[in-house]
Short mmCIF file of C-alpha atoms in Angstrom, two decimals:
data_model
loop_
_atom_site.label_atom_id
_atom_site.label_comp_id
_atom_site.label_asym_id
_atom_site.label_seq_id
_atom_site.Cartn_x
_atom_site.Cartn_y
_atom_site.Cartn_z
CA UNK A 1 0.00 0.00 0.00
CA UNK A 2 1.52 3.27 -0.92
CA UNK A 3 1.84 6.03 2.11
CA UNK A 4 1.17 9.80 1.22
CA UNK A 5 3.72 12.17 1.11
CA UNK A 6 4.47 14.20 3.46
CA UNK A 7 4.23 18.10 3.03
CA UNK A 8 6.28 20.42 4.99
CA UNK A 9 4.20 23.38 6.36
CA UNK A 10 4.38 25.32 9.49
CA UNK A 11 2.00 25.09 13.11
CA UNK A 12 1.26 28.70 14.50
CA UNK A 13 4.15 29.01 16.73
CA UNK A 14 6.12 28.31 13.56
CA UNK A 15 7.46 25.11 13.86
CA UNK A 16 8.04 23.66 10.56
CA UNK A 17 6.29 20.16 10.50
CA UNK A 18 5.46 17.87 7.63
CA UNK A 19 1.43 16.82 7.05
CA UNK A 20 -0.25 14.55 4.41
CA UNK A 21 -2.46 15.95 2.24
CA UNK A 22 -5.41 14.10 4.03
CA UNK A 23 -3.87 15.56 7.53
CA UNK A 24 -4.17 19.10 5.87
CA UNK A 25 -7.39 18.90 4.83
CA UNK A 26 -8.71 17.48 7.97
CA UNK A 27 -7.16 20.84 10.23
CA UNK A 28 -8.88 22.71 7.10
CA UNK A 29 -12.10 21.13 8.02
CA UNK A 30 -11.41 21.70 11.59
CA UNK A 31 -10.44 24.68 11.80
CA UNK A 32 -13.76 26.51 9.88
CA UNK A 33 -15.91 23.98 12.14
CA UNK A 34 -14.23 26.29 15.31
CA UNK A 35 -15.03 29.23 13.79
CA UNK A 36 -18.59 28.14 13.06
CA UNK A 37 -18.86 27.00 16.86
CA UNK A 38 -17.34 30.04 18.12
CA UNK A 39 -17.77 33.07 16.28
CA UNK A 40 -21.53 31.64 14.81
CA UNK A 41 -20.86 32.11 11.11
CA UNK A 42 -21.47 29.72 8.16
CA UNK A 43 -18.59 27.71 7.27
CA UNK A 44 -16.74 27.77 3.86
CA UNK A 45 -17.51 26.26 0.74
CA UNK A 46 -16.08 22.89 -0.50
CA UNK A 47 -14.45 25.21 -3.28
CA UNK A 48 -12.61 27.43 -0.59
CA UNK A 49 -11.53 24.85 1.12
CA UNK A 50 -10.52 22.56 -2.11
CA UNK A 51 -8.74 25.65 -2.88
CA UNK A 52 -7.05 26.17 1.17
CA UNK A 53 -6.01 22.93 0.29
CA UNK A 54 -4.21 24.16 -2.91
CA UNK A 55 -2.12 26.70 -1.45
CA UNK A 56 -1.63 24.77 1.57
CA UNK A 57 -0.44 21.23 0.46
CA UNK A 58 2.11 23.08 -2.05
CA UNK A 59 5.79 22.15 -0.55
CA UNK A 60 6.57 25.86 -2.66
CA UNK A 61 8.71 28.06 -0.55
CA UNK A 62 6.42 30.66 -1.92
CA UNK A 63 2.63 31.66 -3.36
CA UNK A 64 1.07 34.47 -4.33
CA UNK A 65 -1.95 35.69 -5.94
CA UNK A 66 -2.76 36.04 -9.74
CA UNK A 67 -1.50 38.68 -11.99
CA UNK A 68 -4.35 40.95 -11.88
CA UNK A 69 -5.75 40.37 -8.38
CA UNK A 70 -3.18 42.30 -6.42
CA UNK A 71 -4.24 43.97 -3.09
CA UNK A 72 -3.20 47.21 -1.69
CA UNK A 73 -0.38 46.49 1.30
CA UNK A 74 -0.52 48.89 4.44
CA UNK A 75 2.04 48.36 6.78
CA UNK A 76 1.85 49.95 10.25
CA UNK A 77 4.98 50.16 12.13
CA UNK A 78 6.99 50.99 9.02
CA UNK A 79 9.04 54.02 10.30
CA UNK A 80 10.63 53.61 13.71
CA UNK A 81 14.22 53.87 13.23
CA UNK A 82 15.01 50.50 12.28
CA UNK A 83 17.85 51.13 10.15
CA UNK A 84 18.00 55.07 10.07
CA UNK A 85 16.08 57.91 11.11
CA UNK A 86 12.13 57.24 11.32
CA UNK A 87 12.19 59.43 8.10
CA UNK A 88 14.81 57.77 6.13
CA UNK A 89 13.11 54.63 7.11
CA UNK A 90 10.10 55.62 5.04
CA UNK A 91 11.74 56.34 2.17
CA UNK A 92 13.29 53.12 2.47
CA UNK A 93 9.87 51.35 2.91
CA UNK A 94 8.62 53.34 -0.02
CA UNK A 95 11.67 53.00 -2.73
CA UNK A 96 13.07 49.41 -1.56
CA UNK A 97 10.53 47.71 -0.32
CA UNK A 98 7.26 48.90 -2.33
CA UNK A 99 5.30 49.95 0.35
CA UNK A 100 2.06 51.42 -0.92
CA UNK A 101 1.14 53.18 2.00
CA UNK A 102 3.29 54.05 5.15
CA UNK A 103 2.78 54.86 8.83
CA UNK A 104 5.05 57.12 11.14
CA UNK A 105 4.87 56.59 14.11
CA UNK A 106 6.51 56.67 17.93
CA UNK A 107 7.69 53.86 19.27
CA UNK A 108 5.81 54.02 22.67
CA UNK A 109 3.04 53.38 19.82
CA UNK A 110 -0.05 54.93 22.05
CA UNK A 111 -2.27 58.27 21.84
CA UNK A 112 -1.58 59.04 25.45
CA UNK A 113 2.30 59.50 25.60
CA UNK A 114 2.14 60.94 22.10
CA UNK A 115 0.06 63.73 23.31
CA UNK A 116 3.48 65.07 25.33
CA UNK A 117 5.12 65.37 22.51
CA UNK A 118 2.83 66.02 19.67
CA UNK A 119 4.95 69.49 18.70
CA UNK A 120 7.50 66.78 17.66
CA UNK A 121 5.75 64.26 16.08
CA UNK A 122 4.09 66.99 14.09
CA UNK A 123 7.16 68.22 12.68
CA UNK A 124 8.79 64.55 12.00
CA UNK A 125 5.58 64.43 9.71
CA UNK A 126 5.91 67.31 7.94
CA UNK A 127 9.10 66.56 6.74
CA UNK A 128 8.48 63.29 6.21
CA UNK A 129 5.52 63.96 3.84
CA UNK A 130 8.18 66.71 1.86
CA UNK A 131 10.05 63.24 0.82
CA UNK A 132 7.69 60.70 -0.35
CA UNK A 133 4.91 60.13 -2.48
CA UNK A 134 3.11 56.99 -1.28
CA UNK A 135 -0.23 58.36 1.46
CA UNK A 136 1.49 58.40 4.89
CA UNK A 137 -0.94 58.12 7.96
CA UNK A 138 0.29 58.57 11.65
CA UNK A 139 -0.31 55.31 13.92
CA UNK A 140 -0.90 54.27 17.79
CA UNK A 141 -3.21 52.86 20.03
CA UNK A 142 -6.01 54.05 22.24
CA UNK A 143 -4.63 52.00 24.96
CA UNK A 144 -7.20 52.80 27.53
CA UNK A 145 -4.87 51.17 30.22
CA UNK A 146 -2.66 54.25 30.10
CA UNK A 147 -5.57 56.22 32.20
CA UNK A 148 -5.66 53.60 34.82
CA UNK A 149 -3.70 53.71 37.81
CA UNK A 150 -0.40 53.84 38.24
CA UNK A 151 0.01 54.86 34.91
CA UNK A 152 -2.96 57.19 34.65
CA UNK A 153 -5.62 58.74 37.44
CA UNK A 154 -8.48 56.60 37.10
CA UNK A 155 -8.34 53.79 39.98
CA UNK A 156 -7.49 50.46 38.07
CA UNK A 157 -10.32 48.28 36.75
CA UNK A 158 -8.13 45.16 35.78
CA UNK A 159 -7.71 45.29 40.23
CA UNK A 160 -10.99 45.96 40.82
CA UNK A 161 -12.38 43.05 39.06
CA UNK A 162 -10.85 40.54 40.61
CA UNK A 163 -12.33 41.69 44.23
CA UNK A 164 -15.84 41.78 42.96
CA UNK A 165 -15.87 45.73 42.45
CA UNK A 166 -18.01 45.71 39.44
CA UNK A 167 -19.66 48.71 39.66
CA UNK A 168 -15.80 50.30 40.60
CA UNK A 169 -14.84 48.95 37.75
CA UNK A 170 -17.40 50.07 35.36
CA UNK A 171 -17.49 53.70 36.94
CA UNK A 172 -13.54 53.66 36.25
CA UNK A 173 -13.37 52.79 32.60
CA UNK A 174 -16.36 55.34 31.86
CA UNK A 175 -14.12 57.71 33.58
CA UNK A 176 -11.16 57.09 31.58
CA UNK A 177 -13.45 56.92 28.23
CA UNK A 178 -13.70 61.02 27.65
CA UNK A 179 -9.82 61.29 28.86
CA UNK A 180 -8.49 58.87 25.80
CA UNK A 181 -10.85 60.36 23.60
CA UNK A 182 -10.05 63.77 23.95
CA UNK A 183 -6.12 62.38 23.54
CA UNK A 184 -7.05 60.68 20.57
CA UNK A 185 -8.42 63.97 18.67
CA UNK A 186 -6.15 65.97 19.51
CA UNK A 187 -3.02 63.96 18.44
CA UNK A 188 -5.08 63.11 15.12
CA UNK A 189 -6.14 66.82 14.09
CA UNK A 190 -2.34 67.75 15.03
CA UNK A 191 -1.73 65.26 12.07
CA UNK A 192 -4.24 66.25 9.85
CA UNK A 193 -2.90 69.90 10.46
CA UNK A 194 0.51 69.06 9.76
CA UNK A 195 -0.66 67.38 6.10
CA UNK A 196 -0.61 63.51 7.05
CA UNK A 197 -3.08 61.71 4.50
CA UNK A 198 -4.57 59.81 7.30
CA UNK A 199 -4.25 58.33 10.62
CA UNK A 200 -4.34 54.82 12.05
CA UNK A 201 -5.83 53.18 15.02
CA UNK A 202 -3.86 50.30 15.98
CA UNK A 203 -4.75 47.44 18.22
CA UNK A 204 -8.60 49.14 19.05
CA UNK A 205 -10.19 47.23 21.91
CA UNK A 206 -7.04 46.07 23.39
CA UNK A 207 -8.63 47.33 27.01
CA UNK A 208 -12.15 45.56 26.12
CA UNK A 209 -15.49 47.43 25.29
CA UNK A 210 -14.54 50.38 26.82
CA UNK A 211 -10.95 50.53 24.79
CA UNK A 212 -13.62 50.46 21.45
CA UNK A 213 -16.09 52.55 22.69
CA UNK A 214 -13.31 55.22 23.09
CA UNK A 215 -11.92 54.66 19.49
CA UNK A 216 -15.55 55.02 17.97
CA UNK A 217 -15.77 58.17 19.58
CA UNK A 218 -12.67 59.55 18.39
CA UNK A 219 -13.13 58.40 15.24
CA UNK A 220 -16.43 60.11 14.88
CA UNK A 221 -14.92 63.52 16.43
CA UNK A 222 -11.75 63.37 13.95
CA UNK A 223 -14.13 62.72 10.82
CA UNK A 224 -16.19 65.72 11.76
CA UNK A 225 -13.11 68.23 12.37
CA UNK A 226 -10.56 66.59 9.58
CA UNK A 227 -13.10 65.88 6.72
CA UNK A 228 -10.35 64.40 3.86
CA UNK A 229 -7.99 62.64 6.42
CA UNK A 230 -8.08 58.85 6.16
CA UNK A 231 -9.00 57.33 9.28
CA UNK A 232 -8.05 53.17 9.52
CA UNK A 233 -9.21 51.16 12.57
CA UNK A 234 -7.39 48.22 12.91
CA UNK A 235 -8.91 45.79 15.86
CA UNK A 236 -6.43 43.73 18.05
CA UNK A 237 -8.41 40.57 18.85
CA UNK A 238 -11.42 38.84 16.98
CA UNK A 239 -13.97 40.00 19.48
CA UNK A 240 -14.47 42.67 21.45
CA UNK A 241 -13.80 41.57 25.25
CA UNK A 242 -16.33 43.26 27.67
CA UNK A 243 -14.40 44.30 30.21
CA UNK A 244 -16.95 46.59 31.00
CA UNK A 245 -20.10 44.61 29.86
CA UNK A 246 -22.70 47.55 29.26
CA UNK A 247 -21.26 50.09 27.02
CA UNK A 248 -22.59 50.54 23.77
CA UNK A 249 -22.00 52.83 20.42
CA UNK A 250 -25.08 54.15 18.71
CA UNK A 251 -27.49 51.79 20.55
CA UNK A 252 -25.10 48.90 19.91
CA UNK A 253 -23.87 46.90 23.27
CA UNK A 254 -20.45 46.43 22.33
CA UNK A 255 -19.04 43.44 24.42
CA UNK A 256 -18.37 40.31 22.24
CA UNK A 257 -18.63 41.77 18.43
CA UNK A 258 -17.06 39.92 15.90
CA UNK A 259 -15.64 41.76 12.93
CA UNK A 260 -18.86 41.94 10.52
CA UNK A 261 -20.48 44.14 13.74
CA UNK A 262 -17.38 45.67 14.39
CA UNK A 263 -16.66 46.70 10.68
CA UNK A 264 -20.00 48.48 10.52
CA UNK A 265 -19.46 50.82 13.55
CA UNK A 266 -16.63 51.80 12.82
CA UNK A 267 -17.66 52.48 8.72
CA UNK A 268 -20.76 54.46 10.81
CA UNK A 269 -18.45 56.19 13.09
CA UNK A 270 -16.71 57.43 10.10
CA UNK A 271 -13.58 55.16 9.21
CA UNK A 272 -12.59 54.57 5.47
CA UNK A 273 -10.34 51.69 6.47
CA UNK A 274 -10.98 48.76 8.78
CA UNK A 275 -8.46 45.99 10.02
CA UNK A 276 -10.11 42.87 11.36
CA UNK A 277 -7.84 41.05 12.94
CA UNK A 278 -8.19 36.89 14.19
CA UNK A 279 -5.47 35.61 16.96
CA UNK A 280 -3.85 32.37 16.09
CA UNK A 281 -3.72 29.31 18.25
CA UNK A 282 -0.16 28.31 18.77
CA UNK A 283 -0.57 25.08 18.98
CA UNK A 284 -2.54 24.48 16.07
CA UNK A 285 -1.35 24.28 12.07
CA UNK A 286 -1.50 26.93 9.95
CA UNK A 287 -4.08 25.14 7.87
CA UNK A 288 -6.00 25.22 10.83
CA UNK A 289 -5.86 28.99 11.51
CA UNK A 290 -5.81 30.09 7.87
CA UNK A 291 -9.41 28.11 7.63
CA UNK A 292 -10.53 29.72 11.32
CA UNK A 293 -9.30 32.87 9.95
CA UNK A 294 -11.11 32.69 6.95
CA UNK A 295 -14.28 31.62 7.80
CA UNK A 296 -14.61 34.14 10.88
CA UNK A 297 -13.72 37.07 8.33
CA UNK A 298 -15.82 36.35 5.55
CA UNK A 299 -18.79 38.20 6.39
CA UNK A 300 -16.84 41.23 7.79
CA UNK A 301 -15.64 41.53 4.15
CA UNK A 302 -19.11 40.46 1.99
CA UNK A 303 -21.12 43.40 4.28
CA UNK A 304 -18.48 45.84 3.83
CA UNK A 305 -19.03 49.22 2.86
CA UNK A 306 -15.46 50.66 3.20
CA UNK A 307 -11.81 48.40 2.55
CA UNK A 308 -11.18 46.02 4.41
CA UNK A 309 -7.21 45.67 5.32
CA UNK A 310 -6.88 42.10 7.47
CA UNK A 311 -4.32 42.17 9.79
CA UNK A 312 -1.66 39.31 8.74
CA UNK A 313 1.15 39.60 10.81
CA UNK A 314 2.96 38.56 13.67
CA UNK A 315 0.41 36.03 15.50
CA UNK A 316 -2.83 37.29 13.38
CA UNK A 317 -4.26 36.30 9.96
CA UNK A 318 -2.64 32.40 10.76
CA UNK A 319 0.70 34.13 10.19
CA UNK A 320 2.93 32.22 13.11
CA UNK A 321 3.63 33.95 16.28
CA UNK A 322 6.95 33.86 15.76
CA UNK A 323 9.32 37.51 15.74
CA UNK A 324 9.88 36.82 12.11
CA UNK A 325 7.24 35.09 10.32
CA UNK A 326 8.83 32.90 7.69
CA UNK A 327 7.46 33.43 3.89
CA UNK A 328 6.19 30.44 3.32
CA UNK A 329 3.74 31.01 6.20
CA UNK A 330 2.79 34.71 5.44
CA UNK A 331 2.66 34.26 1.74
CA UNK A 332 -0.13 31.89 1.92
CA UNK A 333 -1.91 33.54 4.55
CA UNK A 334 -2.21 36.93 2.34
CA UNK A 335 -2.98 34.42 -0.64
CA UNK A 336 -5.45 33.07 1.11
CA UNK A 337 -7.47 36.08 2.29
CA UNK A 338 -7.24 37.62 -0.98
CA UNK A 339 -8.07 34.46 -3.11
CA UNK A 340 -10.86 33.50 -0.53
CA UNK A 341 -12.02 36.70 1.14
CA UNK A 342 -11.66 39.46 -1.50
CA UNK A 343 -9.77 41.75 1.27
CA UNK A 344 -9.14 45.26 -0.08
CA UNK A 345 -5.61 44.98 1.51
CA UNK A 346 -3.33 43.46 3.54
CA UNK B 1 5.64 52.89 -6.36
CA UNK B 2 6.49 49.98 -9.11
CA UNK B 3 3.11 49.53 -9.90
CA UNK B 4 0.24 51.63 -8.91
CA UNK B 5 -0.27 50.65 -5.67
CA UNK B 6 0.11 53.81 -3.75
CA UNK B 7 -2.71 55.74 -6.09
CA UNK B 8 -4.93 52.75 -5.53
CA UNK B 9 -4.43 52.90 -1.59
CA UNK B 10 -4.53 56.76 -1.60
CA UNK B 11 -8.46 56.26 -3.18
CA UNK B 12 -9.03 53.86 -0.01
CA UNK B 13 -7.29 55.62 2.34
CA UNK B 14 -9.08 59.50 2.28
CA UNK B 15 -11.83 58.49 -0.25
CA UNK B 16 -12.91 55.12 1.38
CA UNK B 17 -13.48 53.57 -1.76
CA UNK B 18 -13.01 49.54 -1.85
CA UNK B 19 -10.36 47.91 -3.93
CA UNK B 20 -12.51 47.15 -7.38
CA UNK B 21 -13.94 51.10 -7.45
CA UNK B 22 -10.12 52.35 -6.45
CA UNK B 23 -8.58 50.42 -9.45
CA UNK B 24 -11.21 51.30 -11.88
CA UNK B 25 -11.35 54.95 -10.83
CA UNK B 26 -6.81 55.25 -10.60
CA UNK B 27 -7.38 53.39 -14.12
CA UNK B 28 -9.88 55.45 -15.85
CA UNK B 29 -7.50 58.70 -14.56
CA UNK B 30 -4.22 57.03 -15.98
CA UNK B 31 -6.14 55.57 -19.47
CA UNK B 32 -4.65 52.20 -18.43
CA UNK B 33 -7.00 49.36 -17.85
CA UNK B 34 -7.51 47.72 -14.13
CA UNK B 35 -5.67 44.79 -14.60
CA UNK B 36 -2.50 46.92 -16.25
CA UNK B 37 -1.92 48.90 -12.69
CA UNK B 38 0.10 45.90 -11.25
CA UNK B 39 2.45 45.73 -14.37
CA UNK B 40 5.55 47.05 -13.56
CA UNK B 41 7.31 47.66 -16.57
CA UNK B 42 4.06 49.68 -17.77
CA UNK B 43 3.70 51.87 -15.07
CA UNK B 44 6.76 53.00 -14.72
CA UNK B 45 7.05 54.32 -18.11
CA UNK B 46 3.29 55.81 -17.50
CA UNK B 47 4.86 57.28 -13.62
CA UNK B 48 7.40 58.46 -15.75
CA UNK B 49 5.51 60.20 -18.76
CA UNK B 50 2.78 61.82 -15.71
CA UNK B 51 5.60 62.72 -13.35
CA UNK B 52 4.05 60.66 -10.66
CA UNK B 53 7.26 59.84 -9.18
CA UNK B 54 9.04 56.60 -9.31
CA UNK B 55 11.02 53.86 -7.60
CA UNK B 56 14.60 55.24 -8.89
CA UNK B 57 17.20 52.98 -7.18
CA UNK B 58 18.62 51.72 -10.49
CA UNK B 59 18.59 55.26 -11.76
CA UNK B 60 21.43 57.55 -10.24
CA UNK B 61 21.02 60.61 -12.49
CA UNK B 62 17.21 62.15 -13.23
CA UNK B 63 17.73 65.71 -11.55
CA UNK B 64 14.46 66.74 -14.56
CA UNK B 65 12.44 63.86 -13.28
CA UNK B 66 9.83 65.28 -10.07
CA UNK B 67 10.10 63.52 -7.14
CA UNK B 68 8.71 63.35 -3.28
CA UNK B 69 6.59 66.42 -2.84
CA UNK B 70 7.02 67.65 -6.38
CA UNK B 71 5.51 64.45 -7.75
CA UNK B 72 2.41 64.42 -5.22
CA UNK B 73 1.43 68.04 -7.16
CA UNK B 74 1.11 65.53 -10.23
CA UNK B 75 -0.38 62.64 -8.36
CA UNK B 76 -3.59 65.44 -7.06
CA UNK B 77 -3.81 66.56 -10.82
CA UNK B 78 -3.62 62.75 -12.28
CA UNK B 79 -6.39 61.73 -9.47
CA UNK B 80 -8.21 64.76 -9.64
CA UNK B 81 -8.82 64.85 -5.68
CA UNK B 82 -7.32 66.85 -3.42
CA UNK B 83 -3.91 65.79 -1.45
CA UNK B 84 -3.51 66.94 2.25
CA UNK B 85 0.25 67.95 2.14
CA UNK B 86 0.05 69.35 -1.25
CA UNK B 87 -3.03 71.69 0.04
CA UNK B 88 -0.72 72.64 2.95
CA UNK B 89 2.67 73.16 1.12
CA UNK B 90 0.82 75.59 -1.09
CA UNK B 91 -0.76 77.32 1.81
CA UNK B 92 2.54 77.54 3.74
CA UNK B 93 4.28 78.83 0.63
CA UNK B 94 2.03 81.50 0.26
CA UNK B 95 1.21 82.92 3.86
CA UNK B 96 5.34 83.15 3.56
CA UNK B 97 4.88 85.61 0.81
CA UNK B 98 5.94 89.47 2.15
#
């Protein structure tokens, strides 16, 4: 009897391993049945997954998409003094690498210490925007933590919690809610004023509802006062942890969206760019997580009304959670989501 | 910059417009079709001809050619929609005037 051949391929911690074809298909199968259980959407086709199976059982070191079907590639993070000078970086990303769109930002990454030192980060955008020609936005994170205690003045939910102090709790996060949002604007309209074509909101919900609720509010404020900037709100889990459990954004409770409920807020709040984002399991393959991701994604991108740029990076999109994600592992990812979702960018 | 990628993400960026609308409206602008704004070799000789700046590593010398700022004036005019930094470079230049 002849044995199948083994296939090497990569779990999400990025361990390269070696599947059949048959084990492939069955973490496939497996993995859109979790996302069906968990995140209560319809599975995917036999074609998409006939097709998963396609990109995934290829021993390629590489895969991309056809000629034709390219996708637009954001890339947060792409000036931080890497190599150079956050500027010179940039340029870099824009004449070596191909970036189509590129993000300055500081690398404390979050509204709140940015606010300090907005002057600077003002200027570093100015010139930076003298140099290139691809859109540059200005990225960091609500990070509704900051405001808690000891970093911030509101008394610190994440310890009141845990001694039954839910009302505490809640009262502390709505406190902190106005603070981040009036952070948020102010940082974002310093951008605008300084020429930046638009701004990004990394990692939104990181802090749970109340983390979200902020960002929607900001969001709405900045559309309303900066009417051309470009305003992308990237998420930094699959659903929106209620870590508050009440709050809501137009009439919407907000604890425990997934990204087809998440996408439309923040298209109503007044984004032009969303980034869903779905966590890979470490332990599982990257057929697995690339069929999860899929299949918990799809109707975030079918319903949309504005692009849709997945996250696939760094432990999200079934790219490994590894500090540098080999290319056999991201290229099929971003194959995948383009071939099966029709994402507006990566 | 090889391709057309930055005018397509500009369109979803401050215009919110998804992918298929971006393409065909950066297409219609250029004269190219959709599917020719990923060719490389095509668009650069079409970044070249509209001054919409270029990837220019292999090319030491082109002190005529527009770049960084100086190409975005082109990229506003080629797009027909109004670019943040280019708005503000003109107002800056002339609230300097004596």
């Amino acid at each position: 009897m002849e044995s199948e051949s083994r296939i090497p391929t990569r779990m999400g911690d990025g361990e390269l391993v070696h599947m059949t074809r048959s084990e492939i298909r069955a973490d496939l199968e497996a993995g859109t049945a979790a996302a069906v259980k968990r995140a209560k959407v319809p599975p995917l086709t036999e074609d998409e997954l006939q097709h998963l199976l396609d990109i995934y059982g290829s021993p390629a070191r590489f895969t991309g998409v056809d000629i034709g079907t390219e996708v637009v590639l954001s890339f947060d993070g792409s000036g931080m003094k890497t190599i150079a000078s956050r500027r010179e970086d940039l340029q870099i990303y824009e004449q070596w690498f191909g970036a189509d769109t590129i993000e300055l930002h500081h690398v404390d990454y979050s509204f709140k210490p940015v606010k300090a030192i907005v002057p600077f980060e003002a200027q570093e955008m100015h010139d930076v925007l003298l140099r290139v020609v691809a859109p540059v936005q200005y990225g960091a994170q609500p990070n509704l933590g900051l405001y808690s205690q000891p970093d911030g003045p509101v008394p610190n939910w994440s310890e009141l919690l845990p001694l039954g102090k839910i009302a505490e709790a809640r009262a502390s996060q709505e406190e902190a809610v106005p603070m981040a949002v009036k952070d948020m604007v102010y940082v974002c309209e310093a951008m605008w004023e300084a020429g930046a074509d638009g701004v990004d909101f990394d990692t939104s919900a990181a802090a749970g509802d109340a983390d979200f609720q902020a960002t929607l509010l900001a969001v709405e404020e900045v559309r309303r006062r900066c009417p051309g900037l470009g305003i992308e709100l990237g998420m930094s889990g699959e659903f929106v942890l209620g870590m508050h459990g009440e709050v809501e954004y137009d009439g919407v409770r907000l604890a425990g969206l997934w990204p087809a409920a998440q996408m439309k807020l923040a298209a109503k709040a007044g984004a032009t760019i969303f980034g869903p984002v779905v966590n890979v399991n470490a332990s599982k393959s990257s057929a697995w997580n690339i069929a999860r991701t899929c299949t918990i994604v799809k109707p975030c991108v079918e319903q949309a009304t504005i692009p849709i740029h997945i996250n696939v990076g760094m432990g999200v999109g079934a790219v490994c959670m590894t500090k540098y994600p080999p290319v056999d592992a991201v290229s099929r990812a971003s194959r995948a989501c383009v071939d099966i979702l029709k994402v507006d960018g990566l | 910059m090889r391709t057309a990628g930055d005018l397509v993400g500009r369109m979803e960026m401050t215009r919110g417009m998804r992918l298929p609308d971006a393409k065909a409206y950066v297409a219609e602008k250029l004269g190219v079709s959709p599917a020719d704004l990923s060719d490389p070799v095509l668009m650069h000789e079409i970044r070249e001809q509209l001054g919409l700046g270029r990837i220019t590593t292999f090319e030491i010398s082109h002190p005529n050619q527009p770049v960084a700022i100086e190409s975005k004036f082109n990229v506003e005019q080629a797009l027909g929609v109004p670019i943040n930094s280019v708005r503000r470079f003109e107002e800056r230049r002339l609230s300097s005037r004596p």
